[in-house]
Amino acid sequence: MRGKAKTISLPRRLIIDLMRASIGVPFVSLSRSLNIRPLLDARAGAMAPAGWAAMFVKAFALVARDEPLLRTVYAKWPWPMLYELPKSVASVAIARVEDGEECVLLQRIAGPEAIALAEIDAEIRRAKTAPIDEIPMFRKIMRATRLPLPLRRLSWAIGLNFGRQRGNWFGSFAVSSVAAYGGGELHPITPGPFIVSYGVVGADQSIHVVIRWDHRVTDAAPIARVLTRLEQVLNTEIAAELRAAGPKPIRAVRT
C-alpha cells in the first residue's frame, strides 16, 4: 500500500521527545472523586471565575508548600538521588492549533502557591491564544526542539538528570485534562514526578481526580493523604480566593 510521507512538525517532535523521556519512569496512579460543593458555590458566585486548570495548579502547590515530598524529584546525576526543590513549579499542558495542526505545549508557572489565582488563570489563558514567540517557555521549548538530534538528546539528558534543571525544564508537577472536550479519565505520562488530571463535574457536585507519580519518589499512602488534603484546599483556600475576587453583579428584574 503506497501512502504519503509527512514531515514531523516541531510540536509533534516535542511530544516524541517527551514520550521518550517519560517511558522509563515507573508510574503508578491513584484516583478518587472529590466532593467540591463549597468550591462550586464560590465559583458560581464569582464575577470572573478562574478556570479549572488554574484552580488545580494553585491547590496542588498549596498542598506541596506543606508537603516537601510533592516538591521532590528523582535525579540520576552526579549520582542517583532524591532532590527537593525550594518551591513548586507547575507544568500545564496547553492545547493549541498551530498551522492547522492540533498540538500540546507546556507552560511553566513557578511558585504558584504565592501567586494570585487570577494571575495564574491569566497566564494559562494567554498561553492558549498568544503567538508562540510571545510566551517565554514556548520559545525555550521550540529552541531546544529545533536542535539536531544529538544536541537535542544531550539537552534533554541535562534537563532530566540534574535535580536543579528538572525544576527549570519540567517542573515539580504537571496538570493535564481533557475535561473541556467532554471528559474521560486521562492517565498522561511525563518525566514526572507528579501529574494531576481531572474530569468533568458530576451531578453529585464531585470531580474525579487522578494523580500519577514516580514510584521511586513515594508510595501510595502519602498520595491518598494528598488527595484528601487537595479536596480540603479546593473547598477552603481556593473557594475563599474566588469569593474575595468579588461577586457577580445582581441584575435588576423589571416588574
Tab-separated table of N, CA, C and O in Angstrom, residues 34-124:
chain	number	residue	atom	x	y	z
A	34	LEU	N	-13.645	13.779	44.348
A	34	LEU	CA	-13.593	14.777	45.412
A	34	LEU	C	-14.909	15.530	45.457
A	34	LEU	O	-15.423	15.974	44.412
A	35	ASN	N	-15.451	15.690	46.655
A	35	ASN	CA	-16.671	16.495	46.830
A	35	ASN	C	-16.260	17.964	46.879
A	35	ASN	O	-15.546	18.391	47.786
A	36	ILE	N	-16.730	18.755	45.904
A	36	ILE	CA	-16.287	20.150	45.806
A	36	ILE	C	-17.473	21.117	45.847
A	36	ILE	O	-17.428	22.166	45.216
A	37	ARG	N	-18.503	20.787	46.598
A	37	ARG	CA	-19.690	21.656	46.664
A	37	ARG	C	-19.349	23.077	47.113
A	37	ARG	O	-19.781	24.037	46.474
A	38	PRO	N	-18.560	23.287	48.179
A	38	PRO	CA	-18.225	24.674	48.558
A	38	PRO	C	-17.479	25.422	47.454
A	38	PRO	O	-17.709	26.618	47.246
A	39	LEU	N	-16.592	24.737	46.745
A	39	LEU	CA	-15.872	25.383	45.644
A	39	LEU	C	-16.830	25.770	44.522
A	39	LEU	O	-16.740	26.879	43.970
A	40	LEU	N	-17.759	24.891	44.196
A	40	LEU	CA	-18.719	25.185	43.127
A	40	LEU	C	-19.611	26.363	43.503
A	40	LEU	O	-19.927	27.209	42.656
A	41	ASP	N	-20.015	26.432	44.765
A	41	ASP	CA	-20.838	27.563	45.221
A	41	ASP	C	-20.060	28.871	45.087
A	41	ASP	O	-20.602	29.885	44.624
A	42	ALA	N	-18.789	28.853	45.490
A	42	ALA	CA	-17.962	30.064	45.396
A	42	ALA	C	-17.740	30.440	43.943
A	42	ALA	O	-17.779	31.622	43.577
A	43	ARG	N	-17.521	29.474	43.098
A	43	ARG	CA	-17.256	29.744	41.676
A	43	ARG	C	-18.502	30.279	40.978
A	43	ARG	O	-18.419	31.158	40.116
A	44	ALA	N	-19.669	29.740	41.361
A	44	ALA	CA	-20.915	30.201	40.750
A	44	ALA	C	-21.193	31.659	41.095
A	44	ALA	O	-21.826	32.377	40.304
A	45	GLY	N	-20.721	32.109	42.253
A	45	GLY	CA	-20.976	33.482	42.659
A	45	GLY	C	-19.891	34.462	42.274
A	45	GLY	O	-20.025	35.666	42.537
A	46	ALA	N	-18.810	33.985	41.661
A	46	ALA	CA	-17.688	34.865	41.312
A	46	ALA	C	-17.956	35.604	40.005
A	46	ALA	O	-18.519	35.041	39.061
A	47	MET	N	-17.546	36.846	39.953
A	47	MET	CA	-17.771	37.655	38.756
A	47	MET	C	-16.932	37.144	37.590
A	47	MET	O	-17.391	37.094	36.455
A	48	ALA	N	-15.692	36.758	37.848
A	48	ALA	CA	-14.814	36.239	36.799
A	48	ALA	C	-14.113	34.996	37.348
A	48	ALA	O	-12.946	35.054	37.762
A	49	PRO	N	-14.805	33.859	37.377
A	49	PRO	CA	-14.223	32.660	37.996
A	49	PRO	C	-13.022	32.153	37.222
A	49	PRO	O	-12.974	32.189	35.995
A	50	ALA	N	-12.030	31.677	37.952
A	50	ALA	CA	-10.833	31.104	37.327
A	50	ALA	C	-11.174	29.776	36.688
A	50	ALA	O	-12.140	29.094	37.068
A	51	GLY	N	-10.372	29.392	35.706
A	51	GLY	CA	-10.545	28.102	35.062
A	51	GLY	C	-10.106	26.970	35.972
A	51	GLY	O	-9.393	27.168	36.967
A	52	TRP	N	-10.497	25.754	35.606
A	52	TRP	CA	-10.191	24.602	36.443
A	52	TRP	C	-8.700	24.321	36.514
A	52	TRP	O	-8.174	23.935	37.557
A	53	ALA	N	-8.010	24.499	35.407
A	53	ALA	CA	-6.567	24.241	35.422
A	53	ALA	C	-5.871	25.144	36.435
A	53	ALA	O	-5.023	24.688	37.217
A	54	ALA	N	-6.227	26.427	36.442
A	54	ALA	CA	-5.617	27.368	37.381
A	54	ALA	C	-5.909	26.971	38.827
A	54	ALA	O	-5.035	27.045	39.703
A	55	MET	N	-7.143	26.549	39.091
A	55	MET	CA	-7.503	26.179	40.461
A	55	MET	C	-6.737	24.950	40.921
A	55	MET	O	-6.269	24.888	42.066
A	56	PHE	N	-6.575	23.962	40.041
A	56	PHE	CA	-5.827	22.768	40.433
A	56	PHE	C	-4.339	23.062	40.566
A	56	PHE	O	-3.666	22.496	41.433
A	57	VAL	N	-3.807	23.941	39.714
A	57	VAL	CA	-2.400	24.321	39.830
A	57	VAL	C	-2.133	24.937	41.202
A	57	VAL	O	-1.206	24.535	41.918
A	58	LYS	N	-2.959	25.907	41.577
A	58	LYS	CA	-2.702	26.578	42.854
A	58	LYS	C	-2.998	25.659	44.037
A	58	LYS	O	-2.242	25.647	45.028
A	59	ALA	N	-4.066	24.866	43.950
A	59	ALA	CA	-4.409	23.984	45.062
A	59	ALA	C	-3.306	22.964	45.324
A	59	ALA	O	-2.914	22.734	46.470
A	60	PHE	N	-2.792	22.349	44.261
A	60	PHE	CA	-1.730	21.353	44.445
A	60	PHE	C	-0.474	22.015	45.003
A	60	PHE	O	0.208	21.451	45.870
A	61	ALA	N	-0.162	23.220	44.524
A	61	ALA	CA	1.022	23.931	45.020
A	61	ALA	C	0.865	24.303	46.494
A	61	ALA	O	1.842	24.277	47.251
A	62	LEU	N	-0.348	24.657	46.912
A	62	LEU	CA	-0.578	24.959	48.321
A	62	LEU	C	-0.392	23.714	49.183
A	62	LEU	O	0.158	23.786	50.296
A	63	VAL	N	-0.846	22.565	48.698
A	63	VAL	CA	-0.603	21.325	49.432
A	63	VAL	C	0.892	21.037	49.495
A	63	VAL	O	1.434	20.670	50.544
A	64	ALA	N	1.582	21.244	48.363
A	64	ALA	CA	3.024	20.968	48.297
A	64	ALA	C	3.840	21.917	49.160
A	64	ALA	O	4.949	21.573	49.582
A	65	ARG	N	3.299	23.108	49.437
A	65	ARG	CA	4.003	24.048	50.317
A	65	ARG	C	4.267	23.432	51.684
A	65	ARG	O	5.326	23.659	52.291
A	66	ASP	N	3.317	22.622	52.154
A	66	ASP	CA	3.448	21.982	53.467
A	66	ASP	C	3.886	20.527	53.369
A	66	ASP	O	4.072	19.866	54.394
A	67	GLU	N	4.026	20.016	52.144
A	67	GLU	CA	4.437	18.629	51.919
A	67	GLU	C	5.658	18.613	51.005
A	67	GLU	O	5.528	18.531	49.776
A	68	PRO	N	6.865	18.706	51.564
A	68	PRO	CA	8.075	18.732	50.721
A	68	PRO	C	8.180	17.554	49.771
A	68	PRO	O	8.804	17.658	48.712
A	69	LEU	N	7.543	16.452	50.114
A	69	LEU	CA	7.560	15.279	49.242
A	69	LEU	C	7.055	15.621	47.843
A	69	LEU	O	7.547	15.094	46.836
A	70	LEU	N	6.078	16.522	47.772
A	70	LEU	CA	5.484	16.896	46.481
A	70	LEU	C	6.357	17.861	45.699
A	70	LEU	O	6.012	18.242	44.581
A	71	ARG	N	7.468	18.271	46.287
A	71	ARG	CA	8.456	19.109	45.580
A	71	ARG	C	9.755	18.333	45.375
A	71	ARG	O	10.813	18.928	45.184
A	72	THR	N	9.674	17.010	45.411
A	72	THR	CA	10.851	16.161	45.312
A	72	THR	C	10.875	15.445	43.966
A	72	THR	O	9.860	14.905	43.519
A	73	VAL	N	12.035	15.439	43.326
A	73	VAL	CA	12.206	14.763	42.043
A	73	VAL	C	13.304	13.711	42.161
A	73	VAL	O	14.156	13.778	43.056
A	74	TYR	N	13.266	12.749	41.265
A	74	TYR	CA	14.323	11.746	41.190
A	74	TYR	C	15.349	12.208	40.164
A	74	TYR	O	14.999	12.537	39.025
A	75	ALA	N	16.601	12.281	40.548
A	75	ALA	CA	17.679	12.719	39.650
A	75	ALA	C	18.778	11.658	39.612
A	75	ALA	O	19.073	11.020	40.622
A	76	LYS	N	19.405	11.495	38.440
A	76	LYS	CA	20.427	10.458	38.255
A	76	LYS	C	21.850	10.986	38.390
A	76	LYS	O	22.759	10.224	38.709
A	77	TRP	N	22.048	12.271	38.118
A	77	TRP	CA	23.412	12.809	38.079
A	77	TRP	C	23.632	13.799	39.206
A	77	TRP	O	22.698	14.534	39.559
A	78	PRO	N	24.827	13.910	39.806
A	78	PRO	CA	26.033	13.112	39.507
A	78	PRO	C	25.943	11.683	40.042
A	78	PRO	O	26.795	10.857	39.737
A	79	TRP	N	24.905	11.394	40.874
A	79	TRP	CA	24.617	10.035	41.316
A	79	TRP	C	23.126	9.984	41.616
A	79	TRP	O	22.484	11.020	41.833
A	80	PRO	N	22.498	8.820	41.624
A	80	PRO	CA	21.058	8.747	41.891
A	80	PRO	C	20.707	9.340	43.249
A	80	PRO	O	21.336	9.030	44.261
A	81	MET	N	19.692	10.215	43.244
A	81	MET	CA	19.293	10.901	44.482
A	81	MET	C	17.859	11.395	44.364
A	81	MET	O	17.291	11.474	43.267
A	82	LEU	N	17.283	11.729	45.504
A	82	LEU	CA	16.028	12.480	45.554
A	82	LEU	C	16.390	13.927	45.845
A	82	LEU	O	17.124	14.215	46.790
A	83	TYR	N	15.864	14.837	45.026
A	83	TYR	CA	16.254	16.250	45.105
A	83	TYR	C	15.011	17.083	45.421
A	83	TYR	O	14.037	17.083	44.665
A	84	GLU	N	15.045	17.781	46.560
A	84	GLU	CA	13.898	18.588	46.993
A	84	GLU	C	14.041	20.022	46.479
A	84	GLU	O	15.028	20.702	46.766
A	85	LEU	N	13.048	20.465	45.733
A	85	LEU	CA	13.036	21.826	45.211
A	85	LEU	C	12.511	22.786	46.267
A	85	LEU	O	11.661	22.410	47.094
A	86	PRO	N	12.967	24.053	46.269
A	86	PRO	CA	12.535	25.002	47.300
A	86	PRO	C	11.095	25.471	47.136
A	86	PRO	O	10.491	25.949	48.098
A	87	LYS	N	10.553	25.354	45.923
A	87	LYS	CA	9.170	25.755	45.680
A	87	LYS	C	8.608	24.911	44.544
A	87	LYS	O	9.356	24.264	43.800
A	88	SER	N	7.312	24.920	44.423
A	88	SER	CA	6.667	24.172	43.351
A	88	SER	C	6.848	24.879	42.016
A	88	SER	O	6.917	26.112	41.945
A	89	VAL	N	6.914	24.081	40.965
A	89	VAL	CA	6.911	24.596	39.598
A	89	VAL	C	5.918	23.750	38.813
A	89	VAL	O	6.104	22.537	38.668
A	90	ALA	N	4.858	24.393	38.339
A	90	ALA	CA	3.825	23.674	37.595
A	90	ALA	C	4.149	23.657	36.111
A	90	ALA	O	4.667	24.632	35.561
A	91	SER	N	3.827	22.559	35.472
A	91	SER	CA	3.920	22.426	34.022
A	91	SER	C	2.519	22.105	33.531
A	91	SER	O	1.987	21.020	33.805
A	92	VAL	N	1.897	23.046	32.818
A	92	VAL	CA	0.497	22.916	32.422
A	92	VAL	C	0.419	22.566	30.940
A	92	VAL	O	1.000	23.263	30.098
A	93	ALA	N	-0.295	21.496	30.612
A	93	ALA	CA	-0.479	21.099	29.223
A	93	ALA	C	-1.471	22.057	28.559
A	93	ALA	O	-2.608	22.199	29.013
A	94	ILE	N	-1.026	22.728	27.502
A	94	ILE	CA	-1.837	23.720	26.795
A	94	ILE	C	-2.168	23.185	25.401
A	94	ILE	O	-1.265	22.932	24.597
A	95	ALA	N	-3.443	22.997	25.127
A	95	ALA	CA	-3.880	22.551	23.801
A	95	ALA	C	-4.002	23.760	22.882
A	95	ALA	O	-4.642	24.759	23.226
A	96	ARG	N	-3.373	23.664	21.711
A	96	ARG	CA	-3.381	24.749	20.733
A	96	ARG	C	-3.540	24.163	19.332
A	96	ARG	O	-3.435	22.951	19.129
A	97	VAL	N	-3.766	25.068	18.385
A	97	VAL	CA	-3.758	24.700	16.968
A	97	VAL	C	-2.715	25.574	16.296
A	97	VAL	O	-2.810	26.805	16.310
A	98	GLU	N	-1.684	24.947	15.751
A	98	GLU	CA	-0.604	25.654	15.079
A	98	GLU	C	-0.497	25.178	13.634
A	98	GLU	O	-0.337	23.976	13.385
A	99	ASP	N	-0.623	26.112	12.682
A	99	ASP	CA	-0.560	25.778	11.256
A	99	ASP	C	-1.546	24.673	10.901
A	99	ASP	O	-1.239	23.743	10.125
A	100	GLY	N	-2.736	24.767	11.482
A	100	GLY	CA	-3.784	23.806	11.194
A	100	GLY	C	-3.658	22.472	11.905
A	100	GLY	O	-4.488	21.582	11.708
A	101	GLU	N	-2.655	22.307	12.751
A	101	GLU	CA	-2.428	21.044	13.462
A	101	GLU	C	-2.700	21.214	14.952
A	101	GLU	O	-2.202	22.146	15.583
A	102	GLU	N	-3.504	20.307	15.496
A	102	GLU	CA	-3.728	20.317	16.945
A	102	GLU	C	-2.471	19.806	17.633
A	102	GLU	O	-1.864	18.818	17.220
A	103	CYS	N	-2.080	20.494	18.704
A	103	CYS	CA	-0.849	20.118	19.393
A	103	CYS	C	-0.954	20.499	20.863
A	103	CYS	O	-1.910	21.150	21.292
A	104	VAL	N	0.030	20.076	21.637
A	104	VAL	CA	0.107	20.375	23.064
A	104	VAL	C	1.481	20.957	23.358
A	104	VAL	O	2.507	20.386	22.963
A	105	LEU	N	1.499	22.088	24.058
A	105	LEU	CA	2.733	22.688	24.534
A	105	LEU	C	2.651	22.814	26.055
A	105	LEU	O	1.561	22.735	26.634
A	106	LEU	N	3.783	23.022	26.689
A	106	LEU	CA	3.841	23.046	28.151
A	106	LEU	C	4.173	24.447	28.656
A	106	LEU	O	5.206	25.007	28.289
A	107	GLN	N	3.291	24.991	29.471
A	107	GLN	CA	3.516	26.293	30.081
A	107	GLN	C	4.023	26.109	31.506
A	107	GLN	O	3.461	25.334	32.289
A	108	ARG	N	5.092	26.802	31.841
A	108	ARG	CA	5.718	26.697	33.164
A	108	ARG	C	5.222	27.830	34.049
A	108	ARG	O	5.220	28.993	33.645
A	109	ILE	N	4.807	27.503	35.282
A	109	ILE	CA	4.380	28.503	36.257
A	109	ILE	C	5.149	28.229	37.544
A	109	ILE	O	4.917	27.227	38.224
A	110	ALA	N	6.075	29.101	37.881
A	110	ALA	CA	6.934	28.914	39.044
A	110	ALA	C	6.295	29.519	40.292
A	110	ALA	O	5.779	30.638	40.264
A	111	GLY	N	6.323	28.775	41.389
A	111	GLY	CA	5.805	29.266	42.663
A	111	GLY	C	4.344	29.632	42.650
A	111	GLY	O	3.976	30.695	43.178
A	112	PRO	N	3.446	28.810	42.093
A	112	PRO	CA	2.030	29.202	42.014
A	112	PRO	C	1.360	29.365	43.377
A	112	PRO	O	0.347	30.056	43.482
A	113	GLU	N	1.932	28.760	44.414
A	113	GLU	CA	1.324	28.903	45.746
A	113	GLU	C	1.358	30.343	46.233
A	113	GLU	O	0.559	30.729	47.102
A	114	ALA	N	2.256	31.162	45.678
A	114	ALA	CA	2.401	32.553	46.117
A	114	ALA	C	1.836	33.538	45.098
A	114	ALA	O	2.006	34.746	45.263
A	115	ILE	N	1.172	33.053	44.065
A	115	ILE	CA	0.632	33.908	43.005
A	115	ILE	C	-0.889	33.942	43.110
A	115	ILE	O	-1.527	32.934	43.436
A	116	ALA	N	-1.468	35.092	42.837
A	116	ALA	CA	-2.920	35.220	42.860
A	116	ALA	C	-3.541	34.268	41.848
A	116	ALA	O	-3.014	34.075	40.747
A	117	LEU	N	-4.676	33.698	42.207
A	117	LEU	CA	-5.359	32.757	41.338
A	117	LEU	C	-5.701	33.397	39.989
A	117	LEU	O	-5.553	32.755	38.933
A	118	ALA	N	-6.125	34.650	40.019
A	118	ALA	CA	-6.467	35.341	38.769
A	118	ALA	C	-5.248	35.475	37.859
A	118	ALA	O	-5.367	35.393	36.627
A	119	GLU	N	-4.078	35.661	38.444
A	119	GLU	CA	-2.854	35.788	37.643
A	119	GLU	C	-2.466	34.456	37.013
A	119	GLU	O	-2.045	34.405	35.845
A	120	ILE	N	-2.608	33.376	37.767
A	120	ILE	CA	-2.337	32.047	37.204
A	120	ILE	C	-3.284	31.773	36.043
A	120	ILE	O	-2.879	31.297	34.974
A	121	ASP	N	-4.555	32.087	36.246
A	121	ASP	CA	-5.557	31.872	35.203
A	121	ASP	C	-5.238	32.694	33.959
A	121	ASP	O	-5.350	32.198	32.826
A	122	ALA	N	-4.812	33.936	34.152
A	122	ALA	CA	-4.473	34.789	33.011
A	122	ALA	C	-3.286	34.231	32.238
A	122	ALA	O	-3.259	34.276	30.998
A	123	GLU	N	-2.286	33.679	32.958
A	123	GLU	CA	-1.121	33.085	32.296
A	123	GLU	C	-1.529	31.892	31.441
A	123	GLU	O	-1.046	31.717	30.314
A	124	ILE	N	-2.407	31.067	31.962
A	124	ILE	CA	-2.853	29.882	31.224
A	124	ILE	C	-3.675	30.288	30.008
A	124	ILE	O	-3.488	29.763	28.896
